[in-house]
Amino acid sequence: MSVISELRMRPAPVQSQRWNASTRTRLALAVVVMATLLVGANLATPLYPLIRANLGLSAFDTTAAFTAYVLVLVAGLLLVGHWSDHIGRRAALVLAVLTGVLGAAVFGSATTLPMLVLGRCLQGAAVACATGASSAALRDLLPHRPEWASRFTLVASAGGVAAGPMIGGLLSLLPEPTRLPFGIYALFLGSLLIPLVLLEARPPIKAALPERPLSALKPRLPVVSRTARSAFWSAACVGFLSFAVFGFSLSLMPTYLAGIAGDLGRPSLGVVAGLVLAASAASQLFRQGTSDAAKAGVLGLLVMAAGVALIPIAGSLASVPLLISAMVLAGVGQGVAFRTVFNAVAQQVEGSQHAQIISTVYVITYLGSAVPVLGLGLAADAMGLSGAVAFFAAGVAAACLCVAVFLWSSARRSRP
């Protein structure tokens, strides 16, 4: 089946010989596409101080550009999160890659704040299209290993976001650091279209009605079964707090670190900005130390709270080692907590609803990168970055403790 036939939601008139890739290859392709899109969405993190200087942007302008990506991503998850169930996983990923290439081109050539915002919006639309599709594709490919499907999803998400600032910092050493990195990235992302187009696609989960195929693509409110409702809200709350920390790390952390340690160079800024996400991704590779999922989730939240609380302390002491330790703690705690609650949702939701429900979890999760971070940008302009970060860290740490109590109480109530 060709990509065009999939997008039309009609069977291809003639079956052509295509690449029938192995399960491992399909797994790798789904992970690489998702991770690469997230690399591009966060490539500019170490470049924001330079972009701010070139375009004369304020701290609020920077967070506004960052938040535009999140808001479009959230809207896209609501509008297109279920599309891959009807057009197929492969077609959804092709659309995502094409949109991501366009977003990188616009952002890399931006000379004004509106152009930056437009580029970020296109990047958000690309990630929205790919999020449910890649997660559901992994679930389809590992029907008897839902935990590993969840791990691969979280490794692709956290790993891609973590690698973005690091790769951006390295590419910023090239000439024209605010342009050339995005051109190189767009070429690499575009090259992923080759295996995607050659791949023999699997049929969609829910075939559209032949007489009204487009009706399947209409936005719809997700319905979570009663048995999965508690797990859904636990994952959404932990995700919201996680991405609030990620959003701070990816938007204002380079500026905060520069205020502590001076000019460390863009590669170093990118590495530190991606530390919390790298630690989160790394935590997915290790076996859970306890068989009690609730205990693991609570422990992860407590570690995350401790790491976040140490961030302003490191700033007041001007201690880069302590700041690095705080980011690693926050990332490891987040990774353990989110994996626990995310896996619970993945196991309790039916396969036919997986793309839509996981997309909805990410709707609330990504709002954590928008609302708190936008408020942080406003507070930084009003009272200074150090004071704003102190209030932000206190609020996130306290919320982590509250969610930990909720998880523990829910687990005790559910035990016989």
Short mmCIF file of C-alpha atoms in Angstrom, two decimals:
data_model
loop_
_atom_site.label_atom_id
_atom_site.label_comp_id
_atom_site.label_asym_id
_atom_site.label_seq_id
_atom_site.Cartn_x
_atom_site.Cartn_y
_atom_site.Cartn_z
CA MET A 1 0.00 0.00 0.00
CA SER A 2 1.39 3.43 -0.95
CA VAL A 3 1.49 6.42 1.39
CA ILE A 4 -1.02 8.22 -0.85
CA SER A 5 -3.44 5.31 -0.59
CA GLU A 6 -3.07 5.30 3.19
CA LEU A 7 -3.73 9.04 3.41
CA ARG A 8 -6.84 8.57 1.27
CA MET A 9 -7.83 5.69 3.60
CA ARG A 10 -8.55 3.51 0.59
CA PRO A 11 -6.83 0.26 -0.41
CA ALA A 12 -4.26 0.54 -3.17
CA PRO A 13 -5.60 -0.72 -6.54
CA VAL A 14 -2.38 -2.62 -7.24
CA GLN A 15 -0.12 -4.18 -4.65
CA SER A 16 3.48 -3.23 -5.32
CA GLN A 17 6.56 -5.03 -4.08
CA ARG A 18 7.76 -3.24 -0.96
CA TRP A 19 10.25 -3.70 1.82
CA ASN A 20 8.83 -6.17 4.36
CA ALA A 21 11.10 -5.15 7.22
CA SER A 22 11.62 -7.28 10.31
CA THR A 23 10.03 -6.46 13.65
CA ARG A 24 13.35 -5.21 15.02
CA THR A 25 13.82 -2.89 12.06
CA ARG A 26 10.31 -1.52 12.44
CA LEU A 27 10.91 -0.98 16.16
CA ALA A 28 14.14 0.88 15.45
CA LEU A 29 12.52 3.03 12.76
CA ALA A 30 9.62 4.05 15.04
CA VAL A 31 12.03 4.97 17.84
CA VAL A 32 14.46 6.85 15.54
CA VAL A 33 11.72 8.90 13.87
CA MET A 34 10.21 9.98 17.18
CA ALA A 35 13.58 10.69 18.78
CA THR A 36 14.79 12.67 15.75
CA LEU A 37 11.69 14.87 15.71
CA LEU A 38 12.25 15.66 19.38
CA VAL A 39 15.94 16.37 18.75
CA GLY A 40 14.89 19.03 16.24
CA ALA A 41 12.29 20.50 18.58
CA ASN A 42 15.03 21.08 21.19
CA LEU A 43 18.02 21.80 18.97
CA ALA A 44 17.80 25.52 19.72
CA THR A 45 18.04 25.24 23.52
CA PRO A 46 21.75 26.23 23.84
CA LEU A 47 21.25 28.79 21.07
CA TYR A 48 18.52 30.78 22.80
CA PRO A 49 20.95 33.23 24.45
CA LEU A 50 22.48 33.91 21.02
CA ILE A 51 19.07 34.14 19.33
CA ARG A 52 17.89 36.51 22.07
CA ALA A 53 20.90 38.75 21.50
CA ASN A 54 20.53 38.71 17.69
CA LEU A 55 16.82 39.45 17.67
CA GLY A 56 16.61 41.55 20.86
CA LEU A 57 14.23 39.20 22.67
CA SER A 58 13.28 39.32 26.34
CA ALA A 59 13.01 36.32 28.70
CA PHE A 60 9.25 36.34 28.11
CA ASP A 61 9.78 36.35 24.32
CA THR A 62 12.00 33.29 24.66
CA THR A 63 9.48 31.38 26.74
CA ALA A 64 6.70 32.54 24.36
CA ALA A 65 8.53 30.96 21.41
CA PHE A 66 9.09 27.81 23.45
CA THR A 67 5.46 27.75 24.60
CA ALA A 68 4.11 28.17 21.05
CA TYR A 69 5.58 24.77 20.26
CA VAL A 70 3.92 23.23 23.31
CA LEU A 71 0.50 24.77 22.70
CA VAL A 72 0.39 23.61 19.06
CA LEU A 73 1.63 20.21 20.18
CA VAL A 74 -1.16 19.97 22.74
CA ALA A 75 -3.79 21.07 20.22
CA GLY A 76 -2.38 18.64 17.68
CA LEU A 77 -2.54 15.73 20.10
CA LEU A 78 -6.22 16.45 20.65
CA LEU A 79 -6.96 16.92 16.95
CA VAL A 80 -4.81 14.27 15.27
CA GLY A 81 -3.79 11.91 18.07
CA HIS A 82 -6.12 9.20 16.73
CA TRP A 83 -5.28 9.61 13.03
CA SER A 84 -2.76 6.79 12.90
CA ASP A 85 -5.52 4.35 13.90
CA HIS A 86 -7.24 5.14 10.57
CA ILE A 87 -4.51 6.15 8.09
CA GLY A 88 -1.90 3.77 9.47
CA ARG A 89 1.20 4.28 11.58
CA ARG A 90 3.52 4.69 8.60
CA ALA A 91 1.47 7.43 6.91
CA ALA A 92 1.22 9.40 10.17
CA LEU A 93 5.00 9.25 10.61
CA VAL A 94 5.55 10.41 7.01
CA LEU A 95 3.30 13.43 7.63
CA ALA A 96 5.20 14.16 10.84
CA VAL A 97 8.61 14.04 9.13
CA LEU A 98 7.49 16.35 6.28
CA THR A 99 6.10 18.88 8.77
CA GLY A 100 9.26 18.64 10.90
CA VAL A 101 11.50 19.39 7.91
CA LEU A 102 9.43 22.49 7.11
CA GLY A 103 9.51 23.62 10.75
CA ALA A 104 13.30 23.32 10.94
CA ALA A 105 13.68 25.32 7.73
CA VAL A 106 11.43 28.15 8.98
CA PHE A 107 13.00 28.32 12.44
CA GLY A 108 16.54 28.23 11.07
CA SER A 109 15.87 31.10 8.68
CA ALA A 110 13.88 33.22 11.19
CA THR A 111 14.75 36.90 11.48
CA THR A 112 11.81 37.95 13.66
CA LEU A 113 9.92 36.61 16.68
CA PRO A 114 6.82 35.71 14.56
CA MET A 115 9.02 33.56 12.30
CA LEU A 116 10.49 31.84 15.35
CA VAL A 117 6.98 31.19 16.62
CA LEU A 118 5.86 29.82 13.24
CA GLY A 119 8.82 27.46 13.10
CA ARG A 120 8.09 26.26 16.63
CA CYS A 121 4.42 25.76 15.75
CA LEU A 122 5.35 23.53 12.80
CA GLN A 123 7.70 21.54 15.01
CA GLY A 124 4.90 21.10 17.54
CA ALA A 125 2.53 19.86 14.83
CA ALA A 126 5.14 17.33 13.68
CA VAL A 127 5.69 15.91 17.16
CA ALA A 128 1.93 15.78 17.77
CA CYS A 129 1.41 13.72 14.63
CA ALA A 130 4.20 11.32 15.57
CA THR A 131 3.55 10.89 19.30
CA GLY A 132 0.50 8.65 19.22
CA ALA A 133 1.62 6.93 16.00
CA SER A 134 5.05 5.91 17.26
CA SER A 135 3.79 4.82 20.69
CA ALA A 136 0.99 2.78 19.14
CA ALA A 137 3.38 1.29 16.56
CA LEU A 138 5.62 0.07 19.37
CA ARG A 139 2.61 -1.40 21.16
CA ASP A 140 1.53 -3.14 17.92
CA LEU A 141 5.00 -4.59 17.40
CA LEU A 142 5.31 -5.81 21.01
CA PRO A 143 1.80 -7.05 21.83
CA HIS A 144 3.04 -9.41 24.56
CA ARG A 145 5.64 -7.03 26.02
CA PRO A 146 3.73 -3.83 26.87
CA GLU A 147 6.33 -2.83 29.46
CA TRP A 148 9.07 -2.81 26.85
CA ALA A 149 6.84 -0.88 24.44
CA SER A 150 6.45 1.75 27.18
CA ARG A 151 10.19 1.78 27.84
CA PHE A 152 11.00 2.29 24.17
CA THR A 153 8.44 5.11 24.00
CA LEU A 154 9.97 6.88 27.00
CA VAL A 155 13.56 6.31 25.80
CA ALA A 156 12.65 7.85 22.43
CA SER A 157 10.90 10.79 24.10
CA ALA A 158 13.38 11.61 26.86
CA GLY A 159 16.41 10.58 24.81
CA GLY A 160 15.41 12.73 21.84
CA VAL A 161 14.69 15.76 24.00
CA ALA A 162 17.98 15.27 25.88
CA ALA A 163 20.04 14.85 22.73
CA GLY A 164 18.59 18.00 21.15
CA PRO A 165 20.44 20.54 23.33
CA MET A 166 23.64 18.50 23.25
CA ILE A 167 23.67 18.18 19.47
CA GLY A 168 22.62 21.82 19.13
CA GLY A 169 25.54 22.88 21.33
CA LEU A 170 28.03 20.94 19.20
CA LEU A 171 26.59 22.16 15.90
CA SER A 172 26.68 25.74 17.20
CA LEU A 173 30.47 25.64 16.81
CA LEU A 174 29.94 25.69 13.04
CA PRO A 175 29.71 28.96 11.08
CA GLU A 176 26.31 30.69 11.27
CA PRO A 177 25.33 28.86 14.49
CA THR A 178 21.71 30.00 14.39
CA ARG A 179 21.15 28.72 10.83
CA LEU A 180 23.48 25.92 9.76
CA PRO A 181 22.52 23.45 12.54
CA PHE A 182 18.92 23.52 11.37
CA GLY A 183 19.90 22.95 7.74
CA ILE A 184 21.96 19.89 8.67
CA TYR A 185 19.16 18.59 10.86
CA ALA A 186 16.53 19.09 8.13
CA LEU A 187 18.62 17.04 5.69
CA PHE A 188 18.98 14.19 8.18
CA LEU A 189 15.29 14.22 9.11
CA GLY A 190 14.32 14.26 5.43
CA SER A 191 16.49 11.20 4.79
CA LEU A 192 14.20 9.19 7.09
CA LEU A 193 11.51 9.48 4.44
CA ILE A 194 13.39 6.95 2.32
CA PRO A 195 12.90 3.91 4.60
CA LEU A 196 9.43 5.08 5.57
CA VAL A 197 8.23 5.30 1.97
CA LEU A 198 9.85 1.98 0.98
CA LEU A 199 8.41 0.16 4.01
CA GLU A 200 5.49 -2.21 3.52
CA ALA A 201 2.81 -0.66 5.71
CA ARG A 202 0.59 -2.69 7.97
CA PRO A 203 -3.18 -2.15 7.77
CA PRO A 204 -4.78 0.47 10.01
CA ILE A 205 -6.31 -0.60 13.32
CA LYS A 206 -9.71 0.92 12.50
CA ALA A 207 -10.65 1.03 8.82
CA ALA A 208 -12.60 4.14 7.82
CA LEU A 209 -16.09 3.89 6.34
CA PRO A 210 -15.68 3.77 2.53
CA GLU A 211 -18.52 6.25 1.91
CA ARG A 212 -17.28 8.77 4.53
CA PRO A 213 -13.55 8.16 5.14
CA LEU A 214 -12.78 11.68 6.38
CA SER A 215 -15.32 11.40 9.20
CA ALA A 216 -12.86 9.11 11.01
CA LEU A 217 -10.39 11.99 11.29
CA LYS A 218 -12.74 14.34 13.13
CA PRO A 219 -11.60 15.43 16.60
CA ARG A 220 -13.09 13.31 19.35
CA LEU A 221 -13.13 13.37 23.09
CA PRO A 222 -11.14 10.49 24.56
CA VAL A 223 -13.03 8.09 26.77
CA VAL A 224 -10.98 6.32 29.43
CA SER A 225 -12.41 3.13 30.90
CA ARG A 226 -13.21 3.14 34.61
CA THR A 227 -10.49 0.57 35.34
CA ALA A 228 -7.79 2.71 33.67
CA ARG A 229 -8.98 6.08 34.99
CA SER A 230 -6.82 6.16 38.12
CA ALA A 231 -3.72 5.11 36.18
CA PHE A 232 -4.50 7.70 33.50
CA TRP A 233 -4.67 10.61 35.94
CA SER A 234 -1.61 9.43 37.83
CA ALA A 235 0.38 9.38 34.59
CA ALA A 236 -1.00 12.76 33.55
CA CYS A 237 -0.08 14.42 36.87
CA VAL A 238 3.41 12.95 36.97
CA GLY A 239 3.88 13.87 33.31
CA PHE A 240 2.76 17.47 33.94
CA LEU A 241 5.29 17.94 36.73
CA SER A 242 8.01 16.19 34.74
CA PHE A 243 7.62 18.44 31.74
CA ALA A 244 7.47 21.55 33.89
CA VAL A 245 11.03 20.68 34.95
CA PHE A 246 11.97 19.75 31.37
CA GLY A 247 10.53 23.02 30.08
CA PHE A 248 12.60 25.04 32.54
CA SER A 249 15.70 23.05 31.62
CA LEU A 250 15.19 23.56 27.89
CA SER A 251 14.21 27.24 27.92
CA LEU A 252 15.83 29.17 30.78
CA MET A 253 18.40 26.75 32.22
CA PRO A 254 21.18 27.97 29.86
CA THR A 255 20.63 31.55 31.05
CA TYR A 256 20.41 30.41 34.69
CA LEU A 257 23.62 28.41 34.39
CA ALA A 258 25.43 31.29 32.68
CA GLY A 259 24.47 33.49 35.64
CA ILE A 260 26.11 31.01 38.01
CA ALA A 261 29.23 30.03 36.10
CA GLY A 262 29.70 32.71 33.46
CA ASP A 263 30.31 31.83 29.82
CA LEU A 264 30.84 28.05 29.65
CA GLY A 265 30.36 27.83 25.91
CA ARG A 266 27.30 26.67 24.01
CA PRO A 267 28.24 22.94 23.96
CA SER A 268 28.53 22.91 27.75
CA LEU A 269 25.22 24.77 28.09
CA GLY A 270 23.58 22.20 25.85
CA VAL A 271 24.95 19.29 27.88
CA VAL A 272 23.76 20.70 31.21
CA ALA A 273 20.35 21.64 29.76
CA GLY A 274 19.89 18.07 28.55
CA LEU A 275 21.14 16.40 31.74
CA VAL A 276 17.75 15.98 33.39
CA LEU A 277 16.36 14.33 30.26
CA ALA A 278 19.46 12.21 29.67
CA ALA A 279 19.19 10.92 33.25
CA SER A 280 15.50 10.19 32.66
CA ALA A 281 16.25 8.27 29.45
CA ALA A 282 19.08 6.33 31.12
CA SER A 283 16.78 5.28 33.98
CA GLN A 284 14.57 3.46 31.44
CA LEU A 285 17.41 1.06 30.63
CA PHE A 286 17.64 -0.36 34.16
CA ARG A 287 15.37 -2.96 35.71
CA GLN A 288 12.98 -1.67 38.36
CA GLY A 289 14.50 -2.38 41.76
CA THR A 290 11.20 -3.30 43.40
CA SER A 291 8.25 -5.38 42.27
CA ASP A 292 5.87 -2.94 43.97
CA ALA A 293 4.95 -0.42 41.25
CA ALA A 294 3.35 2.02 43.70
CA LYS A 295 6.45 2.01 45.89
CA ALA A 296 8.65 2.64 42.85
CA GLY A 297 6.46 5.54 41.73
CA VAL A 298 6.47 7.14 45.17
CA LEU A 299 10.23 6.72 45.50
CA GLY A 300 10.75 8.28 42.07
CA LEU A 301 8.62 11.30 42.98
CA LEU A 302 10.51 11.81 46.25
CA VAL A 303 13.85 11.72 44.44
CA MET A 304 12.51 14.11 41.80
CA ALA A 305 11.29 16.51 44.51
CA ALA A 306 14.71 16.44 46.19
CA GLY A 307 16.49 17.15 42.90
CA VAL A 308 14.23 20.07 42.01
CA ALA A 309 14.55 21.56 45.51
CA LEU A 310 18.34 21.56 45.15
CA ILE A 311 18.30 23.70 41.98
CA PRO A 312 17.83 27.12 43.68
CA ILE A 313 20.19 26.06 46.48
CA ALA A 314 22.86 25.38 43.87
CA GLY A 315 22.14 28.78 42.36
CA SER A 316 22.47 30.60 45.68
CA LEU A 317 25.79 28.83 46.33
CA ALA A 318 26.95 29.37 42.72
CA SER A 319 27.82 25.66 42.68
CA VAL A 320 27.84 24.06 39.23
CA PRO A 321 28.55 20.54 40.62
CA LEU A 322 25.55 20.80 42.93
CA LEU A 323 23.38 22.03 40.06
CA ILE A 324 24.49 19.09 37.91
CA SER A 325 23.75 16.69 40.77
CA ALA A 326 20.32 18.26 41.22
CA MET A 327 19.47 17.84 37.53
CA VAL A 328 20.60 14.20 37.51
CA LEU A 329 18.55 13.45 40.65
CA ALA A 330 15.48 15.11 39.18
CA GLY A 331 15.89 13.19 35.92
CA VAL A 332 16.36 9.78 37.52
CA GLY A 333 13.41 10.33 39.86
CA GLN A 334 11.21 11.49 37.01
CA GLY A 335 12.21 8.55 34.83
CA VAL A 336 11.35 5.98 37.49
CA ALA A 337 8.06 7.65 38.47
CA PHE A 338 6.83 8.30 34.93
CA ARG A 339 7.79 4.83 33.70
CA THR A 340 5.76 3.28 36.52
CA VAL A 341 2.56 5.23 35.90
CA PHE A 342 2.94 5.26 32.10
CA ASN A 343 3.32 1.48 32.02
CA ALA A 344 0.18 1.12 34.14
CA VAL A 345 -1.82 3.07 31.55
CA ALA A 346 -0.33 1.13 28.64
CA GLN A 347 -1.28 -2.18 30.23
CA GLN A 348 -4.85 -1.19 31.10
CA VAL A 349 -5.86 0.54 27.83
CA GLU A 350 -7.11 -1.54 24.91
CA GLY A 351 -4.91 -1.67 21.83
CA SER A 352 -7.59 -0.02 19.69
CA GLN A 353 -7.55 3.03 22.00
CA HIS A 354 -3.83 3.14 22.66
CA ALA A 355 -2.86 5.95 20.27
CA GLN A 356 -5.72 8.20 21.37
CA ILE A 357 -5.33 7.65 25.13
CA ILE A 358 -1.54 7.97 25.13
CA SER A 359 -1.88 11.15 23.08
CA THR A 360 -4.28 12.47 25.73
CA VAL A 361 -1.80 11.65 28.50
CA TYR A 362 0.75 13.69 26.58
CA VAL A 363 -1.74 16.55 26.18
CA ILE A 364 -1.69 17.10 29.94
CA THR A 365 2.00 16.22 30.14
CA TYR A 366 3.05 18.82 27.60
CA LEU A 367 0.91 21.47 29.27
CA GLY A 368 3.52 21.24 32.01
CA SER A 369 6.02 22.67 29.53
CA ALA A 370 3.69 25.54 28.72
CA VAL A 371 1.77 26.96 31.65
CA PRO A 372 4.39 26.85 34.45
CA VAL A 373 7.25 27.80 32.12
CA LEU A 374 5.37 30.75 30.66
CA GLY A 375 4.65 31.92 34.21
CA LEU A 376 8.33 31.43 35.02
CA GLY A 377 9.28 33.69 32.13
CA LEU A 378 6.91 36.42 33.33
CA ALA A 379 8.20 36.10 36.89
CA ALA A 380 11.82 36.25 35.68
CA ASP A 381 11.16 39.55 33.90
CA ALA A 382 9.40 40.93 36.98
CA MET A 383 11.60 39.74 39.86
CA GLY A 384 14.75 38.32 38.35
CA LEU A 385 15.57 34.80 37.26
CA SER A 386 16.99 33.57 40.59
CA GLY A 387 13.90 34.50 42.61
CA ALA A 388 11.56 33.09 39.96
CA VAL A 389 13.45 29.78 39.87
CA ALA A 390 13.26 29.53 43.69
CA PHE A 391 9.46 29.89 43.65
CA PHE A 392 9.16 27.51 40.68
CA ALA A 393 11.28 24.82 42.36
CA ALA A 394 9.37 25.09 45.63
CA GLY A 395 6.03 24.70 43.84
CA VAL A 396 7.13 21.70 41.76
CA ALA A 397 8.75 19.94 44.75
CA ALA A 398 5.62 20.43 46.87
CA ALA A 399 3.41 19.12 44.05
CA CYS A 400 5.64 16.04 43.69
CA LEU A 401 5.12 15.29 47.37
CA CYS A 402 1.34 15.67 47.01
CA VAL A 403 1.20 13.28 44.03
CA ALA A 404 3.42 10.80 45.93
CA VAL A 405 0.91 10.81 48.80
CA PHE A 406 -1.95 10.29 46.31
CA LEU A 407 -0.18 7.33 44.66
CA TRP A 408 0.56 5.71 48.01
CA SER A 409 -3.01 6.21 49.26
CA SER A 410 -4.49 4.85 46.01
CA ALA A 411 -2.27 1.78 46.17
CA ARG A 412 -3.28 1.05 49.79
CA ARG A 413 -6.99 1.40 48.94
CA SER A 414 -6.70 -0.99 45.99
CA ARG A 415 -5.00 -3.73 48.01
CA PRO A 416 -7.31 -6.51 49.26
#
